[in-house]
């Protein structure tokens, strides 16, 4: 079964064709990073306009790379939430029009579920149930993956997402957008104990996370040093910050796994590309005898393959669009949790 997957939740116009939820036949991504870098972050209006300009040729390229036509496609999957409203509507509108004109089933896919499904591409042996840490620019969740289409969120950030903090701290340290890869590279050259940063915690909620205080602490340290003319060890700060975020994410995940009885752990989302998070999660899982699964780096960020893959399982579960996609673009993962 071939699924055409469409992803446009932020600044990547991405379309892919996959077969049977595991094999990627094509994966085309039109990135807008160079343009948004001029503004230090994603500008929603610009992102929406570029999606509208790119989506047709990206779809054509995905079909050509997969060596198929719409006649070979069994269903169309599209990200419906969460994300930037304007950006989502471009993808959803295109998918609805394509589905109507070709008389193909339309399958709505939740963006976070898509990130989780990226592991099925890299690891064909992975099957639910397992516990998954999903960390990205907009989300930091610890999710019970009960089966391919049923989830339960056991922990989440109460404020900023881990990826957002990486970008804000990177900008404060003078690195370009998107900041995650620059922090990661600098951290390899610095001492993770160079700065004593606050450890994120949430009172009365053992699996939840909080990163706003950590972000503010780093920004204040850097600004105070600049005002006093004191040099900042950028590599040391990057290493200290990255180590603190990684420890918070991994510690909460390990705590949830131990309490809930999971020995299989997944990692997903844009922050899953961070070497500090990957290494610490692997280390802590090895220590406990847990099996850990991480997506290949090219599937960590937003891509159509993960939406196509999850769309396959949603299709098998009988999920279809009912014509109201435009009205549900702000649903959270709770809307599909059980």
CSV table of C-alpha atoms in Angstrom, one decimal:
chain,number,residue,atom,x,y,z
A,1,UNK,CA,0.0,0.0,0.0
A,2,UNK,CA,1.4,3.4,-1.1
A,3,UNK,CA,0.6,6.5,0.9
A,4,UNK,CA,1.4,10.1,-0.2
A,5,UNK,CA,2.3,12.1,3.0
A,6,UNK,CA,2.1,15.9,3.2
A,7,UNK,CA,3.8,18.0,5.9
A,8,UNK,CA,3.5,21.8,6.1
A,9,UNK,CA,3.2,22.6,9.8
A,10,UNK,CA,6.0,25.0,10.1
A,11,UNK,CA,8.7,26.0,7.5
A,12,UNK,CA,9.3,22.8,5.6
A,13,UNK,CA,7.2,21.9,2.6
A,14,UNK,CA,7.7,18.1,2.7
A,15,UNK,CA,6.0,15.4,0.7
A,16,UNK,CA,6.9,11.7,0.6
A,17,UNK,CA,5.6,8.4,-0.7
A,18,UNK,CA,6.0,5.4,1.5
A,19,UNK,CA,5.0,1.7,1.1
A,20,UNK,CA,3.4,-0.3,3.9
A,21,UNK,CA,4.4,2.2,6.5
A,22,UNK,CA,8.1,1.3,6.6
A,23,UNK,CA,9.7,1.7,3.2
A,24,UNK,CA,10.4,5.2,1.9
A,25,UNK,CA,10.1,5.5,-1.9
A,26,UNK,CA,10.6,9.3,-2.0
A,27,UNK,CA,11.1,12.1,0.5
A,28,UNK,CA,11.3,15.7,-0.9
A,29,UNK,CA,11.8,18.6,1.4
A,30,UNK,CA,11.7,22.3,0.4
A,31,UNK,CA,13.4,24.2,3.2
A,32,UNK,CA,12.9,27.8,4.1
A,33,UNK,CA,15.7,28.1,6.6
A,34,UNK,CA,17.8,30.5,4.7
A,35,UNK,CA,15.0,33.0,4.4
A,36,UNK,CA,13.8,32.8,8.0
A,37,UNK,CA,17.4,33.0,9.2
A,38,UNK,CA,17.3,36.7,8.2
A,39,UNK,CA,14.7,37.3,10.9
A,40,UNK,CA,16.1,35.0,13.6
A,41,UNK,CA,13.1,32.7,13.5
A,42,UNK,CA,10.1,31.5,11.5
A,43,UNK,CA,7.8,34.3,10.2
A,44,UNK,CA,4.4,32.6,9.9
A,45,UNK,CA,3.2,34.8,7.0
A,46,UNK,CA,6.3,34.2,5.0
A,47,UNK,CA,6.2,30.4,5.7
A,48,UNK,CA,2.6,30.2,4.5
A,49,UNK,CA,3.3,32.0,1.3
A,50,UNK,CA,6.3,29.8,0.5
A,51,UNK,CA,4.3,26.7,1.2
A,52,UNK,CA,1.7,27.9,-1.4
A,53,UNK,CA,4.5,28.5,-3.9
A,54,UNK,CA,6.3,25.2,-3.3
A,55,UNK,CA,3.7,22.5,-2.6
A,56,UNK,CA,2.7,21.7,-6.2
A,57,UNK,CA,6.3,21.1,-7.5
A,58,UNK,CA,7.2,19.2,-4.3
A,59,UNK,CA,4.3,16.8,-4.8
A,60,UNK,CA,5.3,16.3,-8.4
A,61,UNK,CA,8.9,15.7,-7.4
A,62,UNK,CA,7.9,13.2,-4.7
A,63,UNK,CA,5.8,11.2,-7.2
A,64,UNK,CA,8.6,11.2,-9.8
A,65,UNK,CA,11.2,10.1,-7.3
A,66,UNK,CA,8.9,7.3,-6.2
A,67,UNK,CA,8.4,6.3,-9.9
A,68,UNK,CA,4.7,6.4,-9.6
A,69,UNK,CA,1.6,8.5,-10.4
A,70,UNK,CA,-1.5,9.3,-8.4
A,71,UNK,CA,-3.1,6.2,-9.9
A,72,UNK,CA,-0.6,4.1,-7.8
A,73,UNK,CA,-1.4,6.0,-4.6
A,74,UNK,CA,-3.9,4.3,-2.2
A,75,UNK,CA,-4.4,7.3,0.2
A,76,UNK,CA,-3.3,10.8,1.0
A,77,UNK,CA,-2.1,11.6,4.5
A,78,UNK,CA,-1.7,15.2,5.7
A,79,UNK,CA,-0.6,16.9,8.9
A,80,UNK,CA,-3.7,18.6,10.4
A,81,UNK,CA,-2.2,19.8,13.8
A,82,UNK,CA,-0.4,21.2,15.6
A,83,UNK,CA,1.5,23.9,13.9
A,84,UNK,CA,1.2,27.4,12.3
A,85,UNK,CA,-2.4,27.8,11.3
A,86,UNK,CA,-1.6,29.4,7.9
A,87,UNK,CA,1.1,26.9,7.1
A,88,UNK,CA,-1.2,24.0,8.0
A,89,UNK,CA,-4.0,25.3,5.9
A,90,UNK,CA,-1.9,25.3,2.8
A,91,UNK,CA,-1.1,21.6,3.2
A,92,UNK,CA,-4.6,20.6,4.3
A,93,UNK,CA,-6.2,22.6,1.4
A,94,UNK,CA,-3.8,21.1,-1.1
A,95,UNK,CA,-4.4,17.6,0.3
A,96,UNK,CA,-8.2,18.0,0.2
A,97,UNK,CA,-8.2,19.2,-3.4
A,98,UNK,CA,-5.9,16.4,-4.4
A,99,UNK,CA,-8.0,13.8,-2.7
A,100,UNK,CA,-11.2,15.1,-4.2
A,101,UNK,CA,-9.8,15.3,-7.7
A,102,UNK,CA,-8.3,11.9,-7.6
A,103,UNK,CA,-11.0,10.2,-5.5
A,104,UNK,CA,-8.4,9.0,-2.9
A,105,UNK,CA,-9.1,8.6,0.8
A,106,UNK,CA,-7.8,11.5,2.9
A,107,UNK,CA,-6.2,10.7,6.3
A,108,UNK,CA,-5.5,13.4,8.9
A,109,UNK,CA,-2.3,12.8,10.8
A,110,UNK,CA,-1.2,14.4,14.1
A,111,UNK,CA,2.2,16.0,13.8
A,112,UNK,CA,3.6,14.5,17.0
A,113,UNK,CA,2.3,11.0,16.1
A,114,UNK,CA,4.2,11.5,12.8
A,115,UNK,CA,7.4,12.2,14.7
A,116,UNK,CA,6.9,9.1,16.7
A,117,UNK,CA,6.4,7.1,13.5
A,118,UNK,CA,9.8,8.3,12.1
A,119,UNK,CA,11.3,5.5,14.2
A,120,UNK,CA,9.4,2.8,12.2
A,121,UNK,CA,11.3,3.9,9.1
A,122,UNK,CA,14.7,3.6,10.7
A,123,UNK,CA,13.8,0.5,12.8
A,124,UNK,CA,11.5,-1.9,10.9
A,125,UNK,CA,11.6,-4.2,14.0
A,126,UNK,CA,10.1,-1.6,16.3
A,127,UNK,CA,6.5,-2.3,17.4
A,128,UNK,CA,4.3,-0.8,20.2
A,129,UNK,CA,3.9,-0.7,23.1
A,130,UNK,CA,6.8,1.5,24.2
A,131,UNK,CA,7.6,4.9,25.8
A,132,UNK,CA,8.7,7.7,23.6
A,133,UNK,CA,10.4,11.0,24.4
A,134,UNK,CA,9.3,13.6,21.8
A,135,UNK,CA,11.3,16.8,21.9
A,136,UNK,CA,11.2,19.5,19.3
A,137,UNK,CA,11.0,23.3,18.8
A,138,UNK,CA,7.3,23.3,19.8
A,139,UNK,CA,6.9,20.2,22.0
A,140,UNK,CA,8.5,18.2,24.8
A,141,UNK,CA,6.3,15.2,25.6
A,142,UNK,CA,6.8,11.8,27.2
A,143,UNK,CA,4.2,9.6,25.5
A,144,UNK,CA,3.0,6.0,26.0
A,145,UNK,CA,2.7,4.5,22.6
A,146,UNK,CA,0.1,1.9,23.3
A,147,UNK,CA,-0.3,0.8,19.7
A,148,UNK,CA,0.2,2.4,16.3
A,149,UNK,CA,-2.7,4.9,16.7
A,150,UNK,CA,-3.3,5.1,20.5
A,151,UNK,CA,-1.3,7.3,22.8
A,152,UNK,CA,-1.2,8.5,26.3
A,153,UNK,CA,0.8,11.6,27.3
A,154,UNK,CA,2.3,11.1,30.8
A,155,UNK,CA,4.6,14.1,30.9
A,156,UNK,CA,5.1,17.4,29.0
A,157,UNK,CA,6.7,20.8,29.3
A,158,UNK,CA,4.7,23.3,31.3
A,159,UNK,CA,6.1,26.3,29.4
A,160,UNK,CA,8.9,26.4,26.8
A,161,UNK,CA,9.8,23.4,24.6
A,162,UNK,CA,13.4,22.2,24.6
A,163,UNK,CA,14.0,23.1,21.0
A,164,UNK,CA,12.7,26.6,21.5
A,165,UNK,CA,15.2,27.1,24.3
A,166,UNK,CA,18.0,25.9,22.1
A,167,UNK,CA,17.2,28.5,19.5
A,168,UNK,CA,16.8,31.3,22.1
A,169,UNK,CA,20.0,30.5,23.9
A,170,UNK,CA,21.8,30.1,20.6
A,171,UNK,CA,20.7,33.6,19.6
A,172,UNK,CA,21.8,35.0,23.0
A,173,UNK,CA,25.3,33.5,22.4
A,174,UNK,CA,25.5,35.0,18.9
A,175,UNK,CA,24.8,31.9,16.8
A,176,UNK,CA,22.5,31.8,13.8
A,177,UNK,CA,19.0,30.4,13.4
A,178,UNK,CA,18.2,27.5,13.8
A,179,UNK,CA,20.4,27.4,16.8
A,180,UNK,CA,20.2,23.8,17.8
A,181,UNK,CA,23.0,22.5,15.5
A,182,UNK,CA,25.3,25.4,16.5
A,183,UNK,CA,24.8,24.7,20.2
A,184,UNK,CA,25.5,21.1,19.6
A,185,UNK,CA,28.7,21.8,17.7
A,186,UNK,CA,29.9,24.3,20.3
A,187,UNK,CA,29.1,21.9,23.2
A,188,UNK,CA,31.5,19.4,21.8
A,189,UNK,CA,34.3,22.0,22.4
A,190,UNK,CA,33.2,23.1,25.8
A,191,UNK,CA,33.1,22.0,29.4
A,192,UNK,CA,29.6,20.9,30.5
A,193,UNK,CA,30.6,21.9,34.1
A,194,UNK,CA,31.7,25.4,33.1
A,195,UNK,CA,28.5,27.0,34.4
A,196,UNK,CA,26.2,25.9,37.2
A,197,UNK,CA,22.8,26.3,35.7
A,198,UNK,CA,19.4,25.8,37.4
A,199,UNK,CA,18.0,22.3,37.1
A,200,UNK,CA,14.5,22.3,35.6
A,201,UNK,CA,11.8,20.8,37.8
A,202,UNK,CA,8.1,21.0,38.3
A,203,UNK,CA,6.7,20.7,41.8
A,204,UNK,CA,4.0,18.0,42.3
A,205,UNK,CA,4.2,16.6,38.8
A,206,UNK,CA,6.9,13.9,38.5
A,207,UNK,CA,7.0,13.5,34.7
A,208,UNK,CA,6.4,17.1,33.6
A,209,UNK,CA,9.2,19.4,32.4
A,210,UNK,CA,10.0,23.2,32.5
A,211,UNK,CA,12.6,25.0,30.6
A,212,UNK,CA,11.7,28.7,30.8
A,213,UNK,CA,13.7,29.3,34.0
A,214,UNK,CA,16.8,27.7,32.5
A,215,UNK,CA,16.5,29.8,29.3
A,216,UNK,CA,16.1,33.0,31.4
A,217,UNK,CA,19.0,32.1,33.6
A,218,UNK,CA,21.3,31.7,30.6
A,219,UNK,CA,20.1,34.9,29.0
A,220,UNK,CA,20.6,36.8,32.3
A,221,UNK,CA,24.1,35.4,32.8
A,222,UNK,CA,25.2,36.4,29.3
A,223,UNK,CA,23.6,39.9,29.4
A,224,UNK,CA,25.0,40.6,32.9
A,225,UNK,CA,28.5,39.6,31.7
A,226,UNK,CA,28.2,41.8,28.6
A,227,UNK,CA,27.2,44.8,30.8
A,228,UNK,CA,30.2,44.2,33.0
A,229,UNK,CA,32.6,43.6,30.2
A,230,UNK,CA,33.3,40.1,31.4
A,231,UNK,CA,33.9,37.6,28.6
A,232,UNK,CA,31.6,34.6,28.2
A,233,UNK,CA,32.9,31.1,27.5
A,234,UNK,CA,30.5,30.4,24.7
A,235,UNK,CA,31.5,26.8,24.2
A,236,UNK,CA,31.3,26.2,28.0
A,237,UNK,CA,27.9,27.8,28.2
A,238,UNK,CA,26.7,25.8,25.2
A,239,UNK,CA,28.0,22.6,26.8
A,240,UNK,CA,26.5,23.4,30.2
A,241,UNK,CA,23.1,24.3,28.7
A,242,UNK,CA,23.0,21.3,26.5
A,243,UNK,CA,23.9,18.9,29.3
A,244,UNK,CA,21.3,20.4,31.6
A,245,UNK,CA,18.5,20.0,29.0
A,246,UNK,CA,19.6,16.5,28.1
A,247,UNK,CA,19.6,15.5,31.7
A,248,UNK,CA,16.2,16.9,32.4
A,249,UNK,CA,14.7,15.1,29.4
A,250,UNK,CA,16.4,11.8,30.0
A,251,UNK,CA,15.9,11.7,33.7
A,252,UNK,CA,12.1,12.3,33.4
A,253,UNK,CA,11.9,9.6,30.7
A,254,UNK,CA,13.8,7.1,32.7
A,255,UNK,CA,11.6,7.8,35.8
A,256,UNK,CA,8.4,7.3,33.7
A,257,UNK,CA,9.8,4.1,32.2
A,258,UNK,CA,10.7,2.6,35.5
A,259,UNK,CA,7.4,3.5,37.2
A,260,UNK,CA,5.3,2.4,34.2
A,261,UNK,CA,7.2,-0.7,33.4
A,262,UNK,CA,8.6,0.1,30.0
A,263,UNK,CA,11.9,-1.4,28.8
A,264,UNK,CA,11.6,-0.1,25.2
A,265,UNK,CA,12.3,3.6,24.7
A,266,UNK,CA,11.9,5.7,21.6
A,267,UNK,CA,13.2,9.2,20.8
A,268,UNK,CA,11.7,11.5,18.3
A,269,UNK,CA,11.3,15.2,17.2
A,270,UNK,CA,13.9,17.8,16.0
A,271,UNK,CA,15.8,17.7,19.3
A,272,UNK,CA,16.3,13.9,18.8
A,273,UNK,CA,19.1,15.0,16.4
A,274,UNK,CA,21.0,16.5,19.3
A,275,UNK,CA,24.1,14.4,20.1
A,276,UNK,CA,24.0,15.2,23.8
A,277,UNK,CA,20.5,14.0,24.2
A,278,UNK,CA,21.1,10.9,22.0
A,279,UNK,CA,24.3,9.9,23.9
A,280,UNK,CA,22.8,10.4,27.4
A,281,UNK,CA,19.6,8.5,26.5
A,282,UNK,CA,21.7,5.6,25.1
A,283,UNK,CA,23.9,5.6,28.2
A,284,UNK,CA,21.0,5.6,30.6
A,285,UNK,CA,19.1,2.9,28.7
A,286,UNK,CA,22.2,0.7,28.5
A,287,UNK,CA,22.7,1.1,32.2
A,288,UNK,CA,19.1,-0.2,32.8
A,289,UNK,CA,19.1,-2.9,30.1
A,290,UNK,CA,16.5,-0.9,28.1
A,291,UNK,CA,16.2,-1.1,24.3
A,292,UNK,CA,16.4,2.3,22.7
A,293,UNK,CA,15.3,3.4,19.3
A,294,UNK,CA,16.2,6.7,17.6
A,295,UNK,CA,15.4,7.9,14.1
A,296,UNK,CA,18.0,8.4,11.5
A,297,UNK,CA,19.1,12.1,11.5
A,298,UNK,CA,17.4,13.0,8.3
A,299,UNK,CA,14.1,11.9,9.8
A,300,UNK,CA,14.5,13.9,13.0
A,301,UNK,CA,13.2,17.1,11.6
A,302,UNK,CA,9.9,17.7,9.9
A,303,UNK,CA,9.5,15.5,6.8
A,304,UNK,CA,6.8,13.9,4.7
A,305,UNK,CA,7.9,10.4,5.2
A,306,UNK,CA,6.9,10.4,8.9
A,307,UNK,CA,3.5,11.7,8.0
A,308,UNK,CA,3.1,9.1,5.2
A,309,UNK,CA,4.2,6.3,7.6
A,310,UNK,CA,1.8,7.3,10.3
A,311,UNK,CA,-0.9,7.8,7.7
A,312,UNK,CA,-0.6,4.2,6.8
A,313,UNK,CA,-1.4,3.0,10.3
A,314,UNK,CA,-4.1,5.6,10.7
A,315,UNK,CA,-5.6,4.4,7.4
A,316,UNK,CA,-5.6,0.8,8.5
A,317,UNK,CA,-7.3,2.0,11.8
A,318,UNK,CA,-10.1,3.5,9.7
A,319,UNK,CA,-9.3,7.2,10.2
A,320,UNK,CA,-10.6,9.4,7.5
A,321,UNK,CA,-11.1,13.2,7.1
A,322,UNK,CA,-14.7,14.2,7.6
A,323,UNK,CA,-14.5,17.6,5.9
A,324,UNK,CA,-13.8,19.5,9.2
A,325,UNK,CA,-9.9,19.6,9.1
A,326,UNK,CA,-9.9,23.4,9.0
A,327,UNK,CA,-11.7,23.5,12.3
A,328,UNK,CA,-9.4,21.2,14.2
A,329,UNK,CA,-6.0,22.6,13.3
A,330,UNK,CA,-5.3,23.6,17.0
A,331,UNK,CA,-6.0,20.2,18.6
A,332,UNK,CA,-3.3,18.9,21.0
A,333,UNK,CA,-2.0,15.3,21.3
A,334,UNK,CA,-4.6,14.9,24.0
A,335,UNK,CA,-7.3,14.8,21.3
A,336,UNK,CA,-6.0,11.5,20.1
A,337,UNK,CA,-4.9,10.2,23.5
A,338,UNK,CA,-6.5,7.3,25.2
